[in-house]
Amino acid sequence: MSIVLNNWLKPQKDSVLLFDSIAAASEIALMLNGQWDGCNGAIVPKCDEVAVNTVAKLHSATWCYQGASKAILHRVTTDEILRRYAIGEKYFVNANLRCAVLTSVKLSEINLSYAKLSWADLSQANLSKADLTAADLSQANLSGTDLNKAYLMRANLSGADLQQASLRGANLSSANLTEVNLTGADLTGANLALSDLRGANFHLCNLSGANLTGAKLIESDLAFARQ
């Protein structure tokens, strides 16, 4: 009885719900007396699944709990990204930008965490200080891209082209960098702790001051890197 009472007395944590539409998340957060996160999430003090299902049906939206799975947003066009960024919006969490062409654009400090950017062309783009936490950048073209001080923790960069990219001071801890091409890339002072670097091409790559603590790599791959 005391255990049940103690659990009942404990403050309940807010629930974070993800929807497949930004508009639906905004409206549903209001209807459920919750808080909209500015993207496709709604933070509600108490999750009544019957109520959530009812309002989601009204908006023809699907939903899930954050962490249970990821609600994929409808594909965002490059023109829309550039238009919204130009007026000051930088929050594009979980955006679907697979195969997008964003060459030579300036998107510094943009938030693309958890975004889907596989096969995207971001060559020569300015993504300095961008938040790409847990983003999927597999097979993406990032050659010559400015990623200085970018946040790439747990990002999937497997097979990506990072030739001549600048990643000075970038945080790549626990990132997947298998088979990535880092030829001529600048990783001065980058954090690569616990990252997976197996099969990466380090030819003429600058790793001076980089943190490789716990990183998975084949020592021979580092033979042509500058340290």
XYZ file of C-alpha atoms in Angstrom:
227
model
C 0.000 0.000 0.000
C 2.833 2.411 0.933
C 4.613 1.722 -2.392
C 1.453 2.531 -4.350
C 0.901 5.684 -2.296
C 4.507 6.833 -2.788
C 4.259 6.351 -6.550
C 0.998 8.270 -6.599
C 2.550 11.151 -4.643
C 5.567 11.423 -6.954
C 5.273 14.232 -9.520
C 4.513 12.791 -12.960
C 6.940 13.629 -15.752
C 5.678 15.442 -18.805
C 5.103 13.350 -21.916
C 6.677 14.359 -25.218
C 4.584 13.372 -28.218
C 5.771 13.493 -31.826
C 3.413 14.069 -34.751
C 3.941 13.690 -38.501
C 2.877 17.288 -39.078
C 4.225 20.500 -37.589
C 0.835 22.184 -37.915
C -0.877 19.289 -36.117
C 1.662 19.377 -33.287
C 1.033 23.095 -32.772
C -2.763 22.750 -32.746
C -2.849 19.586 -30.640
C -0.478 21.023 -28.027
C -2.947 23.917 -27.591
C -5.952 21.586 -27.419
C -4.298 19.410 -24.772
C -3.116 22.366 -22.667
C 0.436 21.426 -23.510
C 3.414 23.198 -25.010
C 4.434 23.129 -28.677
C 8.198 22.691 -29.183
C 8.268 24.726 -32.395
C 8.614 21.640 -34.567
C 6.617 18.387 -34.570
C 6.569 17.788 -30.830
C 4.012 18.520 -28.113
C 4.869 18.468 -24.416
C 1.846 17.570 -22.324
C 1.648 17.327 -18.513
C -0.430 14.162 -18.656
C -0.922 11.879 -21.627
C -4.477 10.650 -22.047
C -4.074 8.386 -25.073
C -7.809 8.411 -25.815
C -7.779 12.205 -25.970
C -4.593 12.250 -28.040
C -5.998 9.735 -30.516
C -9.208 11.755 -30.782
C -7.530 15.083 -31.559
C -4.956 13.409 -33.813
C -7.789 11.914 -35.838
C -9.352 15.369 -36.197
C -6.106 16.592 -37.757
C -5.493 13.416 -39.792
C -2.178 13.036 -37.971
C -0.294 10.061 -36.592
C 1.757 10.224 -33.417
C 4.138 8.360 -31.141
C 5.968 8.914 -27.866
C 9.399 10.494 -28.188
C 11.955 7.700 -27.907
C 9.458 4.981 -28.798
C 10.021 5.706 -32.489
C 10.437 8.692 -34.764
C 7.535 10.401 -36.465
C 8.852 11.256 -39.917
C 7.838 14.662 -41.183
C 6.665 15.215 -44.708
C 9.512 15.965 -47.085
C 10.758 19.556 -46.834
C 11.824 21.230 -50.060
C 15.143 23.048 -50.283
C 13.336 26.246 -51.266
C 11.241 26.040 -48.101
C 14.324 25.506 -45.920
C 16.079 28.517 -47.464
C 12.974 30.717 -47.270
C 12.305 29.926 -43.623
C 15.986 30.241 -42.680
C 16.150 33.643 -44.402
C 13.406 34.991 -42.109
C 15.176 33.739 -38.998
C 13.870 30.209 -38.483
C 16.628 27.745 -37.636
C 14.708 24.868 -36.038
C 14.272 21.940 -38.436
C 14.487 18.956 -36.102
C 13.653 15.597 -37.716
C 13.231 17.215 -41.155
C 13.092 14.890 -44.155
C 15.749 16.137 -46.591
C 16.869 12.900 -48.188
C 18.689 13.548 -51.496
C 18.271 17.319 -51.076
C 20.586 19.633 -53.024
C 21.886 22.409 -50.764
C 25.251 23.182 -52.295
C 27.107 26.351 -51.266
C 24.262 27.591 -49.041
C 24.773 29.406 -45.749
C 22.981 27.607 -42.922
C 25.218 28.328 -39.950
C 23.742 27.511 -36.523
C 20.793 25.682 -38.078
C 19.238 22.905 -35.987
C 18.961 19.741 -38.093
C 19.215 17.261 -35.261
C 17.672 13.867 -36.111
C 17.163 15.089 -39.700
C 17.169 12.670 -42.615
C 19.958 13.845 -44.937
C 21.149 10.623 -46.505
C 22.449 11.101 -50.078
C 22.026 14.897 -49.717
C 24.446 17.237 -51.498
C 25.744 19.771 -48.983
C 29.099 20.379 -50.650
C 30.682 23.803 -49.985
C 27.809 24.678 -47.620
C 28.339 26.712 -44.439
C 27.099 24.569 -41.567
C 29.344 26.047 -38.906
C 27.946 25.587 -35.392
C 25.023 23.616 -36.862
C 23.278 21.097 -34.615
C 23.301 17.776 -36.473
C 22.974 15.571 -33.418
C 21.916 12.037 -34.435
C 21.263 13.195 -38.010
C 21.423 10.630 -40.824
C 24.105 11.877 -43.232
C 25.004 8.504 -44.686
C 26.374 8.729 -48.246
C 25.977 12.523 -48.150
C 28.275 14.821 -50.122
C 29.945 17.139 -47.612
C 33.087 17.875 -49.591
C 34.476 21.313 -48.811
C 31.702 21.920 -46.281
C 32.279 24.234 -43.306
C 31.368 22.207 -40.214
C 33.514 24.124 -37.755
C 32.236 23.682 -34.196
C 29.240 21.710 -35.474
C 27.464 19.253 -33.189
C 27.509 15.805 -34.784
C 27.159 13.590 -31.735
C 25.792 10.144 -32.664
C 25.363 11.263 -36.285
C 25.452 8.615 -39.009
C 28.080 9.674 -41.557
C 28.844 6.236 -42.939
C 30.096 6.404 -46.508
C 29.909 10.218 -46.571
C 32.295 12.335 -48.651
C 34.089 14.805 -46.369
C 37.036 15.600 -48.625
C 38.533 19.014 -47.803
C 35.773 19.613 -45.231
C 36.573 21.794 -42.229
C 35.562 20.263 -38.894
C 37.723 22.310 -36.550
C 36.401 21.917 -33.007
C 33.441 19.825 -34.167
C 31.881 17.350 -31.734
C 31.682 13.918 -33.396
C 31.536 11.837 -30.241
C 29.900 8.427 -30.767
C 29.356 9.232 -34.466
C 29.353 6.549 -37.164
C 32.165 7.445 -39.574
C 32.721 4.051 -41.145
C 34.062 4.150 -44.721
C 33.967 7.961 -44.690
C 36.312 9.882 -46.993
C 38.270 12.410 -44.923
C 40.953 13.155 -47.521
C 42.389 16.598 -46.792
C 39.793 17.290 -44.093
C 40.673 19.512 -41.123
C 39.720 17.916 -37.804
C 41.917 20.111 -35.625
C 40.652 19.930 -32.049
C 37.650 17.806 -33.012
C 36.075 15.442 -30.493
C 36.021 11.923 -31.965
C 35.697 10.070 -28.676
C 33.869 6.718 -28.991
C 33.299 7.287 -32.720
C 33.471 4.443 -35.240
C 36.206 5.270 -37.767
C 36.794 1.833 -39.225
C 37.570 1.954 -42.922
C 37.812 5.758 -42.996
C 40.225 7.418 -45.450
C 42.517 9.793 -43.518
C 44.858 10.720 -46.382
C 46.348 14.171 -45.613
C 43.687 14.645 -42.912
C 44.667 17.022 -40.088
C 44.000 15.370 -36.716
C 46.166 17.627 -34.563
C 44.630 18.039 -31.137
C 41.740 15.690 -31.967
C 40.316 13.533 -29.177
C 40.308 9.882 -30.286
C 39.629 8.373 -26.854
C 37.763 5.084 -27.234
C 37.377 5.521 -30.991
C 37.147 2.394 -33.137
C 39.750 2.545 -35.863
C 42.385 0.567 -37.687
C 45.791 1.981 -36.759
C 47.128 1.561 -40.283
C 44.393 3.900 -41.572
C 46.059 6.750 -39.683
C 49.413 6.298 -41.443
C 48.835 9.190 -43.863
C 47.070 11.518 -41.427
C 48.725 14.616 -39.974
C 48.749 14.553 -36.184
